[in-house]
CSV table of C-alpha atoms in Angstrom, one decimal:
chain,number,residue,atom,x,y,z
A,1,UNK,CA,-11.6,22.3,-15.1
A,2,UNK,CA,-12.7,25.6,-13.5
A,3,UNK,CA,-13.3,29.0,-14.9
A,4,UNK,CA,-11.7,31.7,-13.0
A,5,UNK,CA,-11.4,35.5,-13.2
A,6,UNK,CA,-7.6,35.8,-13.1
A,7,UNK,CA,-5.0,37.2,-15.4
A,8,UNK,CA,-2.4,34.5,-14.4
A,9,UNK,CA,-2.1,31.1,-16.1
A,10,UNK,CA,-2.4,29.3,-12.7
A,11,UNK,CA,0.7,27.1,-12.6
A,12,UNK,CA,-0.4,25.3,-15.7
A,13,UNK,CA,2.9,23.3,-16.1
A,14,UNK,CA,3.7,22.1,-12.7
A,15,UNK,CA,3.8,18.5,-14.0
A,16,UNK,CA,2.1,17.0,-10.9
A,17,UNK,CA,-0.3,14.2,-11.6
A,18,UNK,CA,-3.3,14.7,-9.3
A,19,UNK,CA,-7.1,14.4,-9.6
A,20,UNK,CA,-9.0,17.5,-10.6
A,21,UNK,CA,-11.4,16.5,-7.9
A,22,UNK,CA,-9.2,18.3,-5.4
A,23,UNK,CA,-11.6,20.6,-3.6
A,24,UNK,CA,-9.0,23.4,-3.4
A,25,UNK,CA,-9.1,23.6,-7.2
A,26,UNK,CA,-12.6,22.6,-8.2
A,27,UNK,CA,-14.8,21.9,-5.3
A,28,UNK,CA,-15.8,18.7,-7.0
A,29,UNK,CA,-14.4,15.6,-5.2
A,30,UNK,CA,-14.7,12.0,-6.6
A,31,UNK,CA,-14.9,9.1,-4.1
A,32,UNK,CA,-11.5,7.4,-3.5
A,33,UNK,CA,-12.9,3.8,-3.8
A,34,UNK,CA,-11.9,3.2,-7.4
A,35,UNK,CA,-8.5,4.9,-6.9
A,36,UNK,CA,-7.7,3.0,-3.7
A,37,UNK,CA,-8.6,-0.4,-5.1
A,38,UNK,CA,-5.2,-0.8,-6.8
A,39,UNK,CA,-3.5,-0.9,-3.4
A,40,UNK,CA,-5.2,-4.1,-2.5
A,41,UNK,CA,-4.2,-6.1,-5.5
A,42,UNK,CA,-1.8,-9.0,-4.8
A,43,UNK,CA,1.3,-9.4,-7.0
A,44,UNK,CA,4.9,-10.4,-6.5
A,45,UNK,CA,6.7,-7.3,-5.1
A,46,UNK,CA,9.7,-6.2,-3.2
A,47,UNK,CA,8.1,-5.0,0.0
A,48,UNK,CA,10.2,-2.0,0.7
A,49,UNK,CA,9.8,-0.7,-2.9
A,50,UNK,CA,6.1,-1.3,-2.8
A,51,UNK,CA,5.9,0.6,0.5
A,52,UNK,CA,7.7,3.5,-1.0
A,53,UNK,CA,5.2,3.7,-3.8
A,54,UNK,CA,2.4,3.3,-1.4
A,55,UNK,CA,3.6,6.4,0.5
A,56,UNK,CA,3.7,8.4,-2.7
A,57,UNK,CA,0.2,7.3,-3.7
A,58,UNK,CA,-1.1,8.1,-0.2
A,59,UNK,CA,0.4,11.5,-0.1
A,60,UNK,CA,-1.0,12.3,-3.6
A,61,UNK,CA,-4.5,11.1,-2.7
A,62,UNK,CA,-4.7,12.8,0.7
A,63,UNK,CA,-3.5,16.1,-0.8
A,64,UNK,CA,-1.9,17.2,2.5
A,65,UNK,CA,0.9,16.4,4.9
A,66,UNK,CA,0.9,13.2,6.8
A,67,UNK,CA,2.8,12.2,9.9
A,68,UNK,CA,4.9,9.1,10.6
A,69,UNK,CA,2.2,7.4,12.7
A,70,UNK,CA,-0.4,7.9,10.0
A,71,UNK,CA,1.8,6.6,7.3
A,72,UNK,CA,2.8,3.6,9.4
A,73,UNK,CA,-0.9,2.8,9.8
A,74,UNK,CA,-1.5,3.0,6.1
A,75,UNK,CA,1.4,0.7,5.3
A,76,UNK,CA,0.6,-1.6,8.2
A,77,UNK,CA,4.1,-1.4,9.6
A,78,UNK,CA,5.8,-0.3,12.8
A,79,UNK,CA,6.4,3.4,13.3
A,80,UNK,CA,10.2,2.9,13.3
A,81,UNK,CA,10.0,1.1,9.9
A,82,UNK,CA,7.9,3.9,8.4
A,83,UNK,CA,10.3,6.5,9.9
A,84,UNK,CA,13.4,4.8,8.2
A,85,UNK,CA,11.5,4.5,4.9
A,86,UNK,CA,10.5,8.2,5.0
A,87,UNK,CA,14.0,9.3,5.9
A,88,UNK,CA,15.4,7.4,2.9
A,89,UNK,CA,12.8,8.9,0.6
A,90,UNK,CA,13.5,12.4,1.9
A,91,UNK,CA,17.2,12.0,1.3
A,92,UNK,CA,16.4,11.3,-2.4
A,93,UNK,CA,13.9,14.2,-2.7
A,94,UNK,CA,10.8,12.1,-3.1
A,95,UNK,CA,9.2,13.4,0.0
A,96,UNK,CA,9.7,16.6,2.0
A,97,UNK,CA,9.6,16.9,5.7
A,98,UNK,CA,8.1,20.0,7.4
A,99,UNK,CA,10.6,21.0,10.1
A,100,UNK,CA,7.9,22.6,12.1
A,101,UNK,CA,5.2,19.9,12.1
A,102,UNK,CA,7.4,16.9,11.4
A,103,UNK,CA,5.0,15.7,8.8
A,104,UNK,CA,5.7,14.7,5.2
A,105,UNK,CA,4.5,15.8,1.7
A,106,UNK,CA,5.4,14.9,-1.8
A,107,UNK,CA,9.0,16.0,-2.8
A,108,UNK,CA,10.1,18.3,-5.5
A,109,UNK,CA,11.9,15.4,-7.2
A,110,UNK,CA,8.6,14.1,-8.4
A,111,UNK,CA,8.0,17.3,-10.3
A,112,UNK,CA,11.2,16.8,-12.2
A,113,UNK,CA,10.3,13.2,-13.1
A,114,UNK,CA,6.9,14.2,-14.3
A,115,UNK,CA,8.2,16.9,-16.5
A,116,UNK,CA,10.8,14.6,-17.9
A,117,UNK,CA,8.1,12.0,-18.7
A,118,UNK,CA,5.9,14.6,-20.4
A,119,UNK,CA,8.8,15.8,-22.5
A,120,UNK,CA,9.3,12.2,-23.7
A,121,UNK,CA,5.9,12.2,-25.1
A,122,UNK,CA,6.5,13.3,-28.7
A,123,UNK,CA,2.8,13.8,-29.1
A,124,UNK,CA,3.1,17.1,-27.3
A,125,UNK,CA,5.6,18.5,-29.8
A,126,UNK,CA,3.3,17.6,-32.7
A,127,UNK,CA,0.2,18.9,-31.0
A,128,UNK,CA,1.4,22.3,-29.7
A,129,UNK,CA,0.9,24.2,-32.9
A,130,UNK,CA,-2.6,22.8,-33.3
A,131,UNK,CA,-3.5,23.8,-29.7
A,132,UNK,CA,-2.2,27.3,-30.3
A,133,UNK,CA,-4.2,27.5,-33.6
A,134,UNK,CA,-7.4,26.4,-31.8
A,135,UNK,CA,-7.0,29.2,-29.2
A,136,UNK,CA,-6.3,31.7,-32.0
A,137,UNK,CA,-9.4,30.6,-33.9
A,138,UNK,CA,-11.9,30.2,-31.0
A,139,UNK,CA,-10.5,32.5,-28.3
A,140,UNK,CA,-10.9,29.6,-25.7
A,141,UNK,CA,-8.6,27.3,-23.8
A,142,UNK,CA,-7.3,24.3,-25.7
A,143,UNK,CA,-6.2,21.0,-24.1
A,144,UNK,CA,-4.4,17.8,-25.2
A,145,UNK,CA,-5.1,14.7,-23.1
A,146,UNK,CA,-4.5,11.0,-23.0
A,147,UNK,CA,-6.4,8.1,-21.4
A,148,UNK,CA,-4.4,6.5,-18.5
A,149,UNK,CA,-5.8,3.7,-16.4
A,150,UNK,CA,-9.4,4.7,-17.0
A,151,UNK,CA,-8.8,8.4,-16.4
A,152,UNK,CA,-8.1,11.4,-18.6
A,153,UNK,CA,-4.7,13.1,-18.1
A,154,UNK,CA,-3.9,16.6,-19.4
A,155,UNK,CA,-0.5,16.5,-21.2
A,156,UNK,CA,-0.6,20.0,-22.6
A,157,UNK,CA,-2.7,23.2,-22.5
A,158,UNK,CA,-2.8,26.6,-24.2
A,159,UNK,CA,-4.7,29.2,-22.2
A,160,UNK,CA,-7.2,31.7,-23.7
A,161,UNK,CA,-6.0,35.3,-23.8
A,162,UNK,CA,-9.3,36.2,-22.1
A,163,UNK,CA,-9.5,37.1,-18.4
A,164,UNK,CA,-11.9,34.3,-17.5
A,165,UNK,CA,-9.9,31.1,-18.2
A,166,UNK,CA,-9.8,27.4,-17.3
A,167,UNK,CA,-8.0,26.5,-14.1
A,168,UNK,CA,-6.9,23.1,-15.4
A,169,UNK,CA,-3.3,22.0,-15.0
A,170,UNK,CA,-0.9,19.8,-17.0
A,171,UNK,CA,-0.7,16.4,-15.3
A,172,UNK,CA,-4.1,16.6,-13.7
A,173,UNK,CA,-6.4,13.6,-13.9
A,174,UNK,CA,-10.1,14.0,-14.6
A,175,UNK,CA,-13.0,11.5,-15.0
A,176,UNK,CA,-13.5,10.0,-18.5
A,177,UNK,CA,-17.2,9.4,-18.4
A,178,UNK,CA,-18.3,13.0,-18.1
A,179,UNK,CA,-15.7,15.0,-20.1
A,180,UNK,CA,-15.5,15.7,-23.8
A,181,UNK,CA,-11.9,14.5,-23.9
A,182,UNK,CA,-12.8,11.3,-22.2
A,183,UNK,CA,-15.8,10.6,-24.4
A,184,UNK,CA,-13.9,11.4,-27.6
A,185,UNK,CA,-11.4,8.7,-26.7
A,186,UNK,CA,-13.8,6.2,-25.2
A,187,UNK,CA,-16.0,6.3,-28.4
A,188,UNK,CA,-13.0,5.1,-30.5
A,189,UNK,CA,-12.0,2.1,-28.3
A,190,UNK,CA,-12.6,-1.5,-29.3
A,191,UNK,CA,-15.6,-3.0,-27.5
A,192,UNK,CA,-13.5,-5.3,-25.2
A,193,UNK,CA,-11.2,-2.4,-24.2
A,194,UNK,CA,-14.1,-0.1,-23.6
A,195,UNK,CA,-15.8,-2.6,-21.3
A,196,UNK,CA,-12.6,-2.9,-19.3
A,197,UNK,CA,-12.2,0.9,-19.0
A,198,UNK,CA,-15.9,1.4,-18.0
A,199,UNK,CA,-15.4,-1.2,-15.3
A,200,UNK,CA,-13.0,1.2,-13.7
A,201,UNK,CA,-15.3,4.2,-13.8
A,202,UNK,CA,-17.1,5.3,-10.6
A,203,UNK,CA,-19.7,7.0,-12.7
A,204,UNK,CA,-19.7,9.7,-10.1
A,205,UNK,CA,-22.4,12.4,-10.6
A,206,UNK,CA,-20.6,15.7,-10.8
A,207,UNK,CA,-23.6,17.7,-12.0
A,208,UNK,CA,-27.2,17.1,-12.9
A,209,UNK,CA,-26.1,16.5,-16.5
A,210,UNK,CA,-23.5,13.8,-15.7
A,211,UNK,CA,-24.3,10.5,-17.4
A,212,UNK,CA,-24.1,7.9,-14.6
A,213,UNK,CA,-25.6,4.9,-16.3
A,214,UNK,CA,-23.2,2.6,-18.3
A,215,UNK,CA,-25.8,1.7,-20.9
A,216,UNK,CA,-26.8,5.3,-21.5
A,217,UNK,CA,-23.1,6.2,-21.8
A,218,UNK,CA,-22.5,3.5,-24.4
A,219,UNK,CA,-25.5,4.8,-26.5
A,220,UNK,CA,-24.1,8.3,-26.1
A,221,UNK,CA,-20.7,7.1,-27.3
A,222,UNK,CA,-22.2,5.6,-30.4
A,223,UNK,CA,-23.5,9.1,-31.3
A,224,UNK,CA,-20.0,10.6,-30.6
A,225,UNK,CA,-18.5,8.0,-32.8
A,226,UNK,CA,-20.9,8.8,-35.6
A,227,UNK,CA,-20.3,12.6,-35.4
A,228,UNK,CA,-16.6,12.4,-34.6
A,229,UNK,CA,-16.9,15.0,-31.9
A,230,UNK,CA,-17.8,14.8,-28.2
A,231,UNK,CA,-19.5,17.5,-26.1
A,232,UNK,CA,-19.3,18.0,-22.3
A,233,UNK,CA,-22.5,20.0,-21.8
A,234,UNK,CA,-21.9,21.0,-18.1
A,235,UNK,CA,-21.5,17.3,-17.3
A,236,UNK,CA,-18.2,17.7,-15.3
A,237,UNK,CA,-18.8,21.1,-14.0
A,238,UNK,CA,-21.7,23.5,-14.1
A,239,UNK,CA,-21.1,26.6,-16.2
A,240,UNK,CA,-18.4,24.9,-18.4
A,241,UNK,CA,-18.8,23.5,-21.9
A,242,UNK,CA,-16.1,21.6,-23.8
A,243,UNK,CA,-15.9,20.0,-27.3
A,244,UNK,CA,-13.3,17.4,-28.2
A,245,UNK,CA,-12.2,15.2,-31.0
A,246,UNK,CA,-9.9,12.0,-31.1
A,247,UNK,CA,-6.3,12.0,-32.3
A,248,UNK,CA,-5.0,8.8,-34.1
A,249,UNK,CA,-1.5,7.6,-34.8
A,250,UNK,CA,0.0,5.9,-37.9
A,251,UNK,CA,-1.6,2.6,-36.9
A,252,UNK,CA,-5.1,4.1,-36.7
A,253,UNK,CA,-5.2,3.7,-32.9
A,254,UNK,CA,-6.7,6.6,-30.9
A,255,UNK,CA,-4.0,7.8,-28.7
A,256,UNK,CA,-5.3,11.2,-27.4
A,257,UNK,CA,-7.9,13.9,-27.9
A,258,UNK,CA,-7.8,17.6,-28.2
A,259,UNK,CA,-10.5,20.0,-27.0
A,260,UNK,CA,-11.6,23.6,-26.6
A,261,UNK,CA,-13.3,24.6,-23.3
A,262,UNK,CA,-14.8,27.7,-21.8
A,263,UNK,CA,-17.7,29.1,-19.8
A,264,UNK,CA,-21.2,28.7,-20.9
A,265,UNK,CA,-21.6,32.5,-20.9
A,266,UNK,CA,-19.3,32.5,-24.0
A,267,UNK,CA,-20.0,29.1,-25.4
A,268,UNK,CA,-23.7,28.5,-26.2
A,269,UNK,CA,-24.8,25.1,-27.5
A,270,UNK,CA,-24.8,26.6,-31.0
A,271,UNK,CA,-21.3,27.9,-30.7
A,272,UNK,CA,-20.2,24.6,-29.2
A,273,UNK,CA,-21.4,22.9,-32.4
A,274,UNK,CA,-19.5,25.4,-34.6
A,275,UNK,CA,-16.4,25.0,-32.5
A,276,UNK,CA,-16.7,21.2,-32.7
A,277,UNK,CA,-16.1,21.4,-36.5
A,278,UNK,CA,-13.0,23.5,-35.9
A,279,UNK,CA,-11.7,21.0,-33.3
A,280,UNK,CA,-12.4,18.0,-35.6
A,281,UNK,CA,-10.5,19.7,-38.4
A,282,UNK,CA,-7.5,20.3,-36.1
A,283,UNK,CA,-7.6,16.7,-34.8
A,284,UNK,CA,-7.6,15.4,-38.4
A,285,UNK,CA,-4.6,17.4,-39.3
A,286,UNK,CA,-2.8,16.5,-36.1
A,287,UNK,CA,-3.5,12.8,-36.8
A,288,UNK,CA,-2.2,13.2,-40.3
A,289,UNK,CA,1.0,14.8,-38.9
A,290,UNK,CA,1.4,11.6,-36.8
A,291,UNK,CA,1.2,9.4,-39.9
A,292,UNK,CA,-2.5,8.5,-39.8
A,293,UNK,CA,-4.2,8.1,-43.2
A,294,UNK,CA,-8.0,8.2,-43.2
A,295,UNK,CA,-9.7,5.3,-45.0
A,296,UNK,CA,-11.3,6.1,-48.3
A,297,UNK,CA,-14.9,6.5,-47.4
A,298,UNK,CA,-16.0,6.1,-51.1
A,299,UNK,CA,-15.0,2.4,-51.1
């Protein structure tokens, strides 16, 4: 997330799933080791289909155009094989070819698929009103996010009416260990699942405040679980504070989190604490709308 001095919303619904570590957007890049590791896992596959997915993953990660030779090297295939694969993908709209450079980038078809998938998540429909209410009550940007393969993914956002706003985008992936949204969800996970998720974290230090030690993070998550609210105190990006609370479904499982974010010049630590109560209350009502019934604490 970035604060920016801009009257526009910043393409907040482009539906693309990318890491918010993209330097063009945040100037904060996370190492590719954890994200690249999935490419080396061995499993029964149809090679041509696996190669097509590999192309999409590579074009997403590199964030730029790539030529046939480069892609052939990534796939470990002959140039002619890569060329035929790219031509097929281009014909279906999954990659675009720059006529001037001859290089390839992600195709517009992926945007349509991403939007279709987001629209299938009924959670967004339930949450929209609560996000709008949070913005109305706090004057800051509100987000809805889920945990996906160890990372936090924005699935909806309502911008602040103020000029200085967050440059986050729907579909973007951000680290879980140093964000309020991530910590709000992590704190509610069963121990075994939490261990599995933490194993996927790079614990990259984005700022001096980032928690990079797994043991320290677990202790922090215990406090988050007790209070019911998570704080990102300039842990993901300097100058930005965020408070978040978990969202539960009818089964009592934590399926998402909602948050309010803004610049530290507007959100002091005291105000963050006050906003946390507002976010928790909204999260409780959203969870109730999804069928969740809180246990009777008097028992």
